């Protein structure tokens, strides 16, 4: 393409079967998480010879793919997750969409897929959210979850080389609380027999295969009456990495001496944008924040001695979720008194306050759409 990136544009093909106002209002009352979708989606095609082309905003609906399509066999796929919020003023905003766009590019590189320019990624979000803005609830516990993704669409089951055709799609799902029950603490199960990601693998890429590899561990967690699985590092099976689809954070000390520590990015965990935001927000609130290694014995001993006072998981979907109890094949322990702690709740209020426009946005994280 002569080193020039042609502008990526999107045609508008509006749905003729939009959900009526009444039905939509009913659907938005208790949307659940990731169960219902808006009237439209965005689609964009890549081929090695034409680059990105055929962009459109179109009615949400099923895809038609040959059974031999590459993604169905070899999981060449990446995705993102971010939210649009209706602020009190009535405007609809996204939170740090350029950070998701940058991570989408990094995931693409790891999975041998074409990079989508960040402006096109954000433009797609603006188009869909502006078109389907009536799906963004004014309920401050609800938001519009956005799911950008890219799949390999080349037909044929040979694997000599990665696919040469891809499709970018963006869909939107009105969502309530991720964990039913609000800010109830979750119980976590530490997986010993399964590993989510190994050095050199795909742990830092947002790709479906990481989840496919994790479901057996999640089932084990459920079988032990836990809500979520916590992953350890693949080599020593000792260092705490992350929880299900969320990063982890530990609170050491309390009151004015409280500080937060999150596992350092080793290449095997997903660099969460919520995690990154908290590394900035903590210090804003006078709570020092650092990245370090935390072992499973350190977590247990820290809770026993009272040095670790709280632990929580963080991610776009569930924001900040307190962890009340840990279970492991050699026994378990409670964190603090098992209830959501003050630092956890403070950070949660601060982050949601910025997202919903109740608090100032000193870091320019809010991206206004309409
Ligand atoms: C998406 C994701 C996270 C959280 O990232 P956010 O950008 O904060 O939503 C954490 N871990 C995994 C495995 C993820 O897929």
mmCIF file of C-alpha atoms and ligand atoms in Angstrom:
data_model
loop_
_atom_site.group_PDB
_atom_site.id
_atom_site.type_symbol
_atom_site.label_atom_id
_atom_site.label_comp_id
_atom_site.label_asym_id
_atom_site.label_seq_id
_atom_site.Cartn_x
_atom_site.Cartn_y
_atom_site.Cartn_z
ATOM 1 C CA UNK A 1 0.000 0.000 0.000
ATOM 2 C CA UNK A 2 2.954 2.336 -0.752
ATOM 3 C CA UNK A 3 3.410 2.987 2.946
ATOM 4 C CA UNK A 4 0.179 4.986 2.970
ATOM 5 C CA UNK A 5 -2.669 3.963 5.204
ATOM 6 C CA UNK A 6 -5.882 4.686 3.309
ATOM 7 C CA UNK A 7 -8.585 6.097 5.502
ATOM 8 C CA UNK A 8 -10.886 3.460 6.960
ATOM 9 C CA UNK A 9 -14.531 4.436 6.489
ATOM 10 C CA UNK A 10 -17.816 2.849 7.479
ATOM 11 C CA UNK A 11 -21.025 2.818 5.388
ATOM 12 C CA UNK A 12 -24.293 3.084 7.282
ATOM 13 C CA UNK A 13 -26.831 0.295 6.749
ATOM 14 C CA UNK A 14 -29.450 0.942 9.382
ATOM 15 C CA UNK A 15 -31.693 -1.790 10.728
ATOM 16 C CA UNK A 16 -35.312 -1.876 9.585
ATOM 17 C CA UNK A 17 -36.259 -4.026 12.552
ATOM 18 C CA UNK A 18 -35.206 -1.925 15.491
ATOM 19 C CA UNK A 19 -36.522 -2.907 18.884
ATOM 20 C CA UNK A 20 -39.401 -0.616 19.858
ATOM 21 C CA UNK A 21 -39.006 1.929 22.680
ATOM 22 C CA UNK A 22 -41.354 -0.017 24.959
ATOM 23 C CA UNK A 23 -39.652 -3.359 24.454
ATOM 24 C CA UNK A 24 -36.203 -1.813 24.853
ATOM 25 C CA UNK A 25 -37.224 -0.107 28.113
ATOM 26 C CA UNK A 26 -38.408 -3.488 29.419
ATOM 27 C CA UNK A 27 -35.176 -5.193 28.316
ATOM 28 C CA UNK A 28 -33.082 -2.501 30.026
ATOM 29 C CA UNK A 29 -34.779 -2.976 33.394
ATOM 30 C CA UNK A 30 -32.641 -5.964 34.397
ATOM 31 C CA UNK A 31 -30.321 -6.702 31.506
ATOM 32 C CA UNK A 32 -28.036 -9.244 33.244
ATOM 33 C CA UNK A 33 -24.545 -9.372 31.799
ATOM 34 C CA UNK A 34 -23.760 -10.034 28.132
ATOM 35 C CA UNK A 35 -27.183 -11.494 27.359
ATOM 36 C CA UNK A 36 -28.858 -8.888 25.168
ATOM 37 C CA UNK A 37 -27.485 -6.870 22.267
ATOM 38 C CA UNK A 38 -28.324 -3.582 20.593
ATOM 39 C CA UNK A 39 -29.818 -3.054 17.129
ATOM 40 C CA UNK A 40 -26.534 -2.668 15.268
ATOM 41 C CA UNK A 41 -22.950 -3.875 14.971
ATOM 42 C CA UNK A 42 -19.849 -2.719 13.113
ATOM 43 C CA UNK A 43 -18.026 -4.910 10.614
ATOM 44 C CA UNK A 44 -14.726 -4.367 8.791
ATOM 45 C CA UNK A 45 -12.865 -6.774 6.528
ATOM 46 C CA UNK A 46 -9.161 -7.393 6.086
ATOM 47 C CA UNK A 47 -7.490 -9.233 3.240
ATOM 48 C CA UNK A 48 -3.738 -9.322 2.728
ATOM 49 C CA UNK A 49 -4.083 -7.824 -0.738
ATOM 50 C CA UNK A 50 -6.649 -5.099 0.025
ATOM 51 C CA UNK A 51 -5.908 -4.226 3.650
ATOM 52 C CA UNK A 52 -8.857 -2.977 5.724
ATOM 53 C CA UNK A 53 -11.955 -2.417 3.613
ATOM 54 C CA UNK A 54 -15.736 -2.787 3.421
ATOM 55 C CA UNK A 55 -16.375 -1.121 6.775
ATOM 56 C CA UNK A 56 -20.010 -0.810 7.769
ATOM 57 C CA UNK A 57 -22.416 -0.187 10.562
ATOM 58 C CA UNK A 58 -25.124 -2.786 9.968
ATOM 59 C CA UNK A 59 -28.000 -4.598 11.707
ATOM 60 C CA UNK A 60 -26.871 -6.933 14.514
ATOM 61 C CA UNK A 61 -27.271 -10.477 13.266
ATOM 62 C CA UNK A 62 -25.738 -13.893 12.628
ATOM 63 C CA UNK A 63 -22.619 -14.488 10.549
ATOM 64 C CA UNK A 64 -22.352 -16.952 7.736
ATOM 65 C CA UNK A 65 -19.028 -18.828 7.744
ATOM 66 C CA UNK A 66 -17.779 -21.921 5.945
ATOM 67 C CA UNK A 67 -17.245 -24.838 8.364
ATOM 68 C CA UNK A 68 -13.596 -24.782 7.288
ATOM 69 C CA UNK A 69 -13.096 -21.186 8.494
ATOM 70 C CA UNK A 70 -9.740 -20.812 10.232
ATOM 71 C CA UNK A 71 -10.972 -19.351 13.536
ATOM 72 C CA UNK A 72 -13.243 -22.362 14.129
ATOM 73 C CA UNK A 73 -10.257 -24.701 14.046
ATOM 74 C CA UNK A 74 -7.211 -22.828 15.239
ATOM 75 C CA UNK A 75 -8.697 -20.099 17.426
ATOM 76 C CA UNK A 76 -6.945 -17.215 15.691
ATOM 77 C CA UNK A 77 -9.073 -14.632 17.476
ATOM 78 C CA UNK A 78 -8.699 -11.592 19.726
ATOM 79 C CA UNK A 79 -11.164 -9.410 21.578
ATOM 80 C CA UNK A 80 -11.531 -6.381 23.799
ATOM 81 C CA UNK A 81 -13.932 -5.256 26.512
ATOM 82 C CA UNK A 82 -14.822 -1.718 27.486
ATOM 83 C CA UNK A 83 -17.911 0.184 28.521
ATOM 84 C CA UNK A 84 -19.949 3.235 27.588
ATOM 85 C CA UNK A 85 -21.623 5.032 30.494
ATOM 86 C CA UNK A 86 -24.504 7.485 30.627
ATOM 87 C CA UNK A 87 -23.415 10.348 32.822
ATOM 88 C CA UNK A 88 -25.772 12.430 34.944
ATOM 89 C CA UNK A 89 -25.635 15.228 32.366
ATOM 90 C CA UNK A 90 -27.108 12.807 29.814
ATOM 91 C CA UNK A 91 -23.920 12.476 27.753
ATOM 92 C CA UNK A 92 -22.609 9.061 26.858
ATOM 93 C CA UNK A 93 -18.894 8.463 27.322
ATOM 94 C CA UNK A 94 -16.361 5.667 26.961
ATOM 95 C CA UNK A 95 -13.534 5.016 29.430
ATOM 96 C CA UNK A 96 -9.974 5.075 28.000
ATOM 97 C CA UNK A 97 -10.922 3.610 24.572
ATOM 98 C CA UNK A 98 -7.462 4.384 23.139
ATOM 99 C CA UNK A 99 -5.946 2.102 25.785
ATOM 100 C CA UNK A 100 -8.161 -0.736 24.540
ATOM 101 C CA UNK A 101 -7.235 0.155 20.958
ATOM 102 C CA UNK A 102 -3.521 -0.082 21.797
ATOM 103 C CA UNK A 103 -3.986 -3.418 23.581
ATOM 104 C CA UNK A 104 -6.017 -4.731 20.621
ATOM 105 C CA UNK A 105 -3.024 -3.982 18.376
ATOM 106 C CA UNK A 106 -0.618 -5.744 20.756
ATOM 107 C CA UNK A 107 -2.916 -8.774 20.916
ATOM 108 C CA UNK A 108 -3.082 -8.787 17.104
ATOM 109 C CA UNK A 109 0.711 -8.836 16.799
ATOM 110 C CA UNK A 110 0.993 -11.778 19.210
ATOM 111 C CA UNK A 111 -1.664 -13.746 17.342
ATOM 112 C CA UNK A 112 -0.182 -13.017 13.869
ATOM 113 C CA UNK A 113 -3.156 -10.897 12.865
ATOM 114 C CA UNK A 114 -3.303 -7.485 11.160
ATOM 115 C CA UNK A 115 -3.207 -4.410 13.378
ATOM 116 C CA UNK A 116 -6.230 -2.145 13.291
ATOM 117 C CA UNK A 117 -5.243 1.543 13.508
ATOM 118 C CA UNK A 118 -6.281 2.979 16.857
ATOM 119 C CA UNK A 119 -8.344 5.771 15.307
ATOM 120 C CA UNK A 120 -10.420 3.256 13.334
ATOM 121 C CA UNK A 121 -11.007 1.197 16.497
ATOM 122 C CA UNK A 122 -12.233 4.256 18.392
ATOM 123 C CA UNK A 123 -14.223 5.514 15.393
ATOM 124 C CA UNK A 124 -16.087 2.197 15.224
ATOM 125 C CA UNK A 125 -16.984 2.571 18.905
ATOM 126 C CA UNK A 126 -18.190 6.133 18.413
ATOM 127 C CA UNK A 127 -20.363 5.112 15.463
ATOM 128 C CA UNK A 128 -22.053 2.207 17.204
ATOM 129 C CA UNK A 129 -22.568 3.952 20.531
ATOM 130 C CA UNK A 130 -23.929 7.105 18.878
ATOM 131 C CA UNK A 131 -26.304 5.043 16.731
ATOM 132 C CA UNK A 132 -27.509 2.841 19.603
ATOM 133 C CA UNK A 133 -27.299 5.462 22.366
ATOM 134 C CA UNK A 134 -30.856 4.735 23.523
ATOM 135 C CA UNK A 135 -29.514 1.401 24.754
ATOM 136 C CA UNK A 136 -27.282 3.127 27.316
ATOM 137 C CA UNK A 137 -29.372 3.031 30.474
ATOM 138 C CA UNK A 138 -29.587 5.987 32.841
ATOM 139 C CA UNK A 139 -29.478 3.544 35.782
ATOM 140 C CA UNK A 140 -26.131 4.242 37.506
ATOM 141 C CA UNK A 141 -25.581 0.515 38.074
ATOM 142 C CA UNK A 142 -25.869 -0.203 34.360
ATOM 143 C CA UNK A 143 -23.691 0.497 31.327
ATOM 144 C CA UNK A 144 -23.236 -0.548 27.720
ATOM 145 C CA UNK A 145 -20.562 -3.238 27.477
ATOM 146 C CA UNK A 146 -18.696 -3.027 24.167
ATOM 147 C CA UNK A 147 -17.107 -6.098 22.645
ATOM 148 C CA UNK A 148 -14.706 -5.486 19.741
ATOM 149 C CA UNK A 149 -13.250 -8.671 18.250
ATOM 150 C CA UNK A 150 -11.298 -9.953 15.274
ATOM 151 C CA UNK A 151 -11.518 -13.433 13.771
ATOM 152 C CA UNK A 152 -9.577 -15.275 11.068
ATOM 153 C CA UNK A 153 -11.983 -15.940 8.205
ATOM 154 C CA UNK A 154 -9.822 -17.668 5.583
ATOM 155 C CA UNK A 155 -11.498 -20.954 4.617
ATOM 156 C CA UNK A 156 -9.336 -24.095 4.597
ATOM 157 C CA UNK A 157 -7.866 -26.249 7.325
ATOM 158 C CA UNK A 158 -4.218 -26.193 6.319
ATOM 159 C CA UNK A 159 -1.949 -24.676 8.936
ATOM 160 C CA UNK A 160 1.214 -23.980 6.994
ATOM 161 C CA UNK A 161 0.671 -20.283 7.539
ATOM 162 C CA UNK A 162 -1.742 -18.072 9.483
ATOM 163 C CA UNK A 163 -4.914 -16.845 7.802
ATOM 164 C CA UNK A 164 -4.854 -14.010 5.267
ATOM 165 C CA UNK A 165 -8.457 -12.842 5.731
ATOM 166 C CA UNK A 166 -9.894 -11.390 8.905
ATOM 167 C CA UNK A 167 -13.043 -9.732 10.095
ATOM 168 C CA UNK A 168 -13.290 -7.088 12.770
ATOM 169 C CA UNK A 169 -16.656 -6.895 14.528
ATOM 170 C CA UNK A 170 -17.999 -4.704 17.273
ATOM 171 C CA UNK A 171 -21.148 -5.540 19.219
ATOM 172 C CA UNK A 172 -22.713 -3.853 22.254
ATOM 173 C CA UNK A 173 -24.517 -5.365 25.209
ATOM 174 C CA UNK A 174 -26.498 -3.406 27.802
ATOM 175 C CA UNK A 175 -25.342 -4.784 31.107
ATOM 176 C CA UNK A 176 -26.055 -4.625 34.798
ATOM 177 C CA UNK A 177 -23.870 -5.962 37.572
ATOM 178 C CA UNK A 178 -21.397 -8.637 36.476
ATOM 179 C CA UNK A 179 -21.691 -10.567 39.728
ATOM 180 C CA UNK A 180 -25.288 -10.755 40.856
ATOM 181 C CA UNK A 181 -25.568 -9.506 44.424
ATOM 182 C CA UNK A 182 -23.655 -6.278 43.876
ATOM 183 C CA UNK A 183 -20.444 -5.750 45.882
ATOM 184 C CA UNK A 184 -20.742 -9.104 47.651
ATOM 185 C CA UNK A 185 -17.292 -10.595 48.281
ATOM 186 C CA UNK A 186 -16.415 -13.576 46.093
ATOM 187 C CA UNK A 187 -14.843 -16.849 47.203
ATOM 188 C CA UNK A 188 -11.857 -17.913 45.120
ATOM 189 C CA UNK A 189 -10.305 -21.287 44.387
ATOM 190 C CA UNK A 190 -6.568 -21.531 43.784
ATOM 191 C CA UNK A 191 -5.853 -23.818 40.846
ATOM 192 C CA UNK A 192 -2.897 -26.144 41.331
ATOM 193 C CA UNK A 193 -3.403 -28.623 38.538
ATOM 194 C CA UNK A 194 -4.240 -26.239 35.725
ATOM 195 C CA UNK A 195 -2.205 -23.341 34.374
ATOM 196 C CA UNK A 196 -3.654 -20.402 32.417
ATOM 197 C CA UNK A 197 -0.528 -19.101 30.718
ATOM 198 C CA UNK A 198 3.166 -19.930 30.470
ATOM 199 C CA UNK A 199 6.187 -17.769 29.604
ATOM 200 C CA UNK A 200 6.317 -17.221 25.850
ATOM 201 C CA UNK A 201 2.628 -18.111 25.543
ATOM 202 C CA UNK A 202 -0.405 -15.900 24.985
ATOM 203 C CA UNK A 203 -1.255 -14.862 28.562
ATOM 204 C CA UNK A 204 -0.743 -11.150 27.863
ATOM 205 C CA UNK A 205 -2.928 -11.203 24.723
ATOM 206 C CA UNK A 206 -6.699 -10.866 25.011
ATOM 207 C CA UNK A 207 -7.510 -13.994 23.058
ATOM 208 C CA UNK A 208 -10.287 -16.533 23.455
ATOM 209 C CA UNK A 209 -7.903 -19.478 23.774
ATOM 210 C CA UNK A 210 -6.794 -18.266 27.204
ATOM 211 C CA UNK A 211 -10.390 -18.575 28.334
ATOM 212 C CA UNK A 212 -10.904 -21.958 26.673
ATOM 213 C CA UNK A 213 -7.827 -23.211 28.538
ATOM 214 C CA UNK A 214 -9.198 -21.796 31.787
ATOM 215 C CA UNK A 215 -12.705 -23.232 31.860
ATOM 216 C CA UNK A 216 -11.645 -26.557 33.421
ATOM 217 C CA UNK A 217 -10.088 -24.604 36.303
ATOM 218 C CA UNK A 218 -13.224 -22.490 36.617
ATOM 219 C CA UNK A 219 -15.319 -25.694 36.795
ATOM 220 C CA UNK A 220 -13.001 -26.957 39.541
ATOM 221 C CA UNK A 221 -13.580 -23.676 41.406
ATOM 222 C CA UNK A 222 -17.363 -24.066 41.090
ATOM 223 C CA UNK A 223 -17.113 -27.682 42.293
ATOM 224 C CA UNK A 224 -15.388 -26.371 45.444
ATOM 225 C CA UNK A 225 -18.219 -23.917 46.016
ATOM 226 C CA UNK A 226 -16.084 -20.976 44.854
ATOM 227 C CA UNK A 227 -17.064 -18.208 42.443
ATOM 228 C CA UNK A 228 -13.799 -17.798 40.577
ATOM 229 C CA UNK A 229 -10.465 -19.454 39.935
ATOM 230 C CA UNK A 230 -7.110 -17.827 40.820
ATOM 231 C CA UNK A 231 -4.162 -18.731 38.594
ATOM 232 C CA UNK A 232 -0.580 -19.305 39.717
ATOM 233 C CA UNK A 233 2.545 -18.981 37.593
ATOM 234 C CA UNK A 234 3.315 -21.963 35.379
ATOM 235 C CA UNK A 235 6.903 -22.637 36.532
ATOM 236 C CA UNK A 236 6.994 -22.556 40.328
ATOM 237 C CA UNK A 237 3.199 -22.780 40.821
ATOM 238 C CA UNK A 238 3.667 -20.320 43.610
ATOM 239 C CA UNK A 239 3.240 -16.739 42.394
ATOM 240 C CA UNK A 240 -0.282 -15.368 42.213
ATOM 241 C CA UNK A 241 -1.120 -14.085 38.721
ATOM 242 C CA UNK A 242 -4.785 -13.222 38.203
ATOM 243 C CA UNK A 243 -8.374 -14.274 38.832
ATOM 244 C CA UNK A 244 -10.554 -15.587 35.997
ATOM 245 C CA UNK A 245 -10.849 -12.601 33.678
ATOM 246 C CA UNK A 246 -9.696 -10.013 36.202
ATOM 247 C CA UNK A 247 -6.459 -8.766 37.733
ATOM 248 C CA UNK A 248 -5.758 -8.998 41.469
ATOM 249 C CA UNK A 249 -4.866 -6.396 44.044
ATOM 250 C CA UNK A 250 -3.867 -6.748 47.712
ATOM 251 C CA UNK A 251 -4.197 -4.168 50.470
ATOM 252 C CA UNK A 252 -1.398 -4.139 53.041
ATOM 253 C CA UNK A 253 -1.959 -2.272 56.304
ATOM 254 C CA UNK A 254 -4.946 -0.066 57.025
ATOM 255 C CA UNK A 255 -6.021 3.502 57.651
ATOM 256 C CA UNK A 256 -3.300 6.039 56.796
ATOM 257 C CA UNK A 257 -0.695 3.281 56.336
ATOM 258 C CA UNK A 258 -2.742 1.295 53.764
ATOM 259 C CA UNK A 259 -1.030 0.558 50.445
ATOM 260 C CA UNK A 260 -2.004 -1.567 47.461
ATOM 261 C CA UNK A 261 0.108 -4.126 45.632
ATOM 262 C CA UNK A 262 -0.774 -5.841 42.355
ATOM 263 C CA UNK A 263 1.172 -8.692 40.711
ATOM 264 C CA UNK A 264 3.763 -7.293 38.294
ATOM 265 C CA UNK A 265 3.252 -7.818 34.545
ATOM 266 C CA UNK A 266 5.389 -10.846 33.835
ATOM 267 C CA UNK A 267 4.200 -11.450 30.283
ATOM 268 C CA UNK A 268 1.838 -14.189 31.427
ATOM 269 C CA UNK A 269 -0.878 -11.980 32.821
ATOM 270 C CA UNK A 270 -3.218 -9.652 31.044
ATOM 271 C CA UNK A 271 -2.333 -5.972 31.438
ATOM 272 C CA UNK A 272 -5.714 -4.699 32.597
ATOM 273 C CA UNK A 273 -6.751 -1.107 32.033
ATOM 274 C CA UNK A 274 -8.630 -1.111 35.342
ATOM 275 C CA UNK A 275 -5.456 -2.334 37.053
ATOM 276 C CA UNK A 276 -3.462 0.405 35.346
ATOM 277 C CA UNK A 277 -6.040 3.037 36.345
ATOM 278 C CA UNK A 278 -5.839 1.945 40.004
ATOM 279 C CA UNK A 279 -2.041 2.259 39.996
ATOM 280 C CA UNK A 280 -2.712 5.955 39.285
ATOM 281 C CA UNK A 281 -5.879 6.455 41.356
ATOM 282 C CA UNK A 282 -4.425 4.895 44.538
ATOM 283 C CA UNK A 283 -1.669 7.532 44.854
ATOM 284 C CA UNK A 284 -4.210 10.264 43.919
ATOM 285 C CA UNK A 285 -6.079 9.239 47.071
ATOM 286 C CA UNK A 286 -2.943 9.001 49.212
ATOM 287 C CA UNK A 287 -2.816 5.203 48.932
ATOM 288 C CA UNK A 288 0.618 4.179 47.600
ATOM 289 C CA UNK A 289 0.423 1.566 44.831
ATOM 290 C CA UNK A 290 3.113 -0.767 43.568
ATOM 291 C CA UNK A 291 3.682 -3.860 41.432
ATOM 292 C CA UNK A 292 5.400 -6.838 43.007
ATOM 293 C CA UNK A 293 5.413 -10.613 43.301
ATOM 294 C CA UNK A 294 2.994 -12.179 45.773
ATOM 295 C CA UNK A 295 3.274 -15.861 46.604
ATOM 296 C CA UNK A 296 0.497 -18.078 47.747
ATOM 297 C CA UNK A 297 2.268 -18.630 51.121
ATOM 298 C CA UNK A 298 2.763 -14.862 51.425
ATOM 299 C CA UNK A 299 -0.948 -14.288 50.843
ATOM 300 C CA UNK A 300 -1.916 -16.866 53.473
ATOM 301 C CA UNK A 301 0.677 -15.666 56.039
ATOM 302 C CA UNK A 302 -0.170 -11.999 55.395
ATOM 303 C CA UNK A 303 -3.836 -12.672 56.147
ATOM 304 C CA UNK A 304 -2.934 -14.697 59.263
ATOM 305 C CA UNK A 305 -0.693 -11.935 60.656
ATOM 306 C CA UNK A 306 -3.116 -9.182 59.710
ATOM 307 C CA UNK A 307 -0.576 -7.530 57.405
ATOM 308 C CA UNK A 308 -2.839 -8.132 54.395
ATOM 309 C CA UNK A 309 -6.175 -6.539 55.251
ATOM 310 C CA UNK A 310 -8.091 -6.747 51.956
ATOM 311 C CA UNK A 311 -7.884 -8.296 48.507
ATOM 312 C CA UNK A 312 -9.945 -7.543 45.429
ATOM 313 C CA UNK A 313 -10.194 -8.313 41.740
ATOM 314 C CA UNK A 314 -10.403 -5.566 39.127
ATOM 315 C CA UNK A 315 -11.541 -5.452 35.510
ATOM 316 C CA UNK A 316 -13.914 -3.580 33.220
ATOM 317 C CA UNK A 317 -16.858 -5.960 33.524
ATOM 318 C CA UNK A 318 -17.069 -6.198 37.327
ATOM 319 C CA UNK A 319 -15.102 -2.999 38.166
ATOM 320 C CA UNK A 320 -13.750 -3.884 41.633
ATOM 321 C CA UNK A 321 -14.900 -7.036 43.381
ATOM 322 C CA UNK A 322 -13.850 -7.806 46.957
ATOM 323 C CA UNK A 323 -12.468 -11.248 47.745
ATOM 324 C CA UNK A 324 -13.742 -12.628 51.038
ATOM 325 C CA UNK A 325 -12.319 -16.123 51.200
ATOM 326 C CA UNK A 326 -9.633 -18.235 49.571
ATOM 327 C CA UNK A 327 -9.832 -22.016 49.160
ATOM 328 C CA UNK A 328 -7.022 -24.302 48.197
ATOM 329 C CA UNK A 329 -6.528 -28.050 48.216
ATOM 330 C CA UNK A 330 -4.520 -27.704 51.481
ATOM 331 C CA UNK A 331 -7.185 -25.652 53.218
ATOM 332 C CA UNK A 332 -8.301 -22.065 53.049
ATOM 333 C CA UNK A 333 -8.440 -18.761 54.818
ATOM 334 C CA UNK A 334 -10.534 -15.628 55.206
ATOM 335 C CA UNK A 335 -9.362 -12.176 54.165
ATOM 336 C CA UNK A 336 -9.882 -9.622 56.936
ATOM 337 C CA UNK A 337 -13.357 -10.208 58.337
ATOM 338 C CA UNK A 338 -14.547 -11.592 54.996
ATOM 339 C CA UNK A 339 -16.455 -8.389 54.188
ATOM 340 C CA UNK A 340 -15.640 -5.696 51.618
ATOM 341 C CA UNK A 341 -12.874 -3.520 53.087
ATOM 342 C CA UNK A 342 -12.683 0.286 53.180
ATOM 343 C CA UNK A 343 -9.844 0.632 50.645
ATOM 344 C CA UNK A 344 -11.647 -1.663 48.197
ATOM 345 C CA UNK A 345 -14.869 0.330 48.505
ATOM 346 C CA UNK A 346 -13.076 3.691 48.354
ATOM 347 C CA UNK A 347 -11.280 2.815 45.108
ATOM 348 C CA UNK A 348 -14.488 1.437 43.644
ATOM 349 C CA UNK A 349 -16.422 4.619 44.414
ATOM 350 C CA UNK A 350 -13.635 6.752 42.971
ATOM 351 C CA UNK A 351 -13.382 4.815 39.716
ATOM 352 C CA UNK A 352 -17.162 4.611 39.206
ATOM 353 C CA UNK A 353 -17.406 8.307 40.138
ATOM 354 C CA UNK A 354 -15.069 9.232 37.296
ATOM 355 C CA UNK A 355 -16.758 6.873 34.826
ATOM 356 C CA UNK A 356 -20.242 8.192 35.571
ATOM 357 C CA UNK A 357 -19.136 11.841 35.690
ATOM 358 C CA UNK A 358 -19.886 12.329 39.397
ATOM 359 C CA UNK A 359 -16.212 13.166 40.004
ATOM 360 C CA UNK A 360 -13.663 15.177 38.011
ATOM 361 C CA UNK A 361 -11.523 13.357 35.459
ATOM 362 C CA UNK A 362 -7.992 14.659 36.139
ATOM 363 C CA UNK A 363 -6.272 12.152 33.834
ATOM 364 C CA UNK A 364 -8.369 12.664 30.696
ATOM 365 C CA UNK A 365 -9.745 9.110 30.765
ATOM 366 C CA UNK A 366 -13.281 10.027 29.719
ATOM 367 C CA UNK A 367 -13.973 10.053 25.976
ATOM 368 C CA UNK A 368 -17.253 11.803 25.190
ATOM 369 C CA UNK A 369 -19.301 10.233 22.403
ATOM 370 C CA UNK A 370 -22.661 12.007 22.486
HETATM 371 C C1 LIG B 1 -9.733 -8.283 30.093
HETATM 372 C C2 LIG B 1 -9.019 -9.030 31.158
HETATM 373 C C3 LIG B 1 -8.614 -8.428 32.369
HETATM 374 C C4 LIG B 1 -9.010 -7.045 32.781
HETATM 375 O O1 LIG B 1 -8.664 -6.036 31.902
HETATM 376 P P1 LIG B 1 -9.446 -4.636 31.926
HETATM 377 O O2 LIG B 1 -8.809 -3.871 30.844
HETATM 378 O O3 LIG B 1 -9.216 -4.036 33.262
HETATM 379 O O4 LIG B 1 -10.880 -4.935 31.702
HETATM 380 C C5 LIG B 1 -7.861 -9.185 33.253
HETATM 381 N N1 LIG B 1 -7.541 -10.466 32.980
HETATM 382 C C6 LIG B 1 -7.940 -11.081 31.855
HETATM 383 C C7 LIG B 1 -7.561 -12.495 31.618
HETATM 384 C C8 LIG B 1 -8.683 -10.385 30.904
HETATM 385 O O5 LIG B 1 -9.079 -11.022 29.788
#
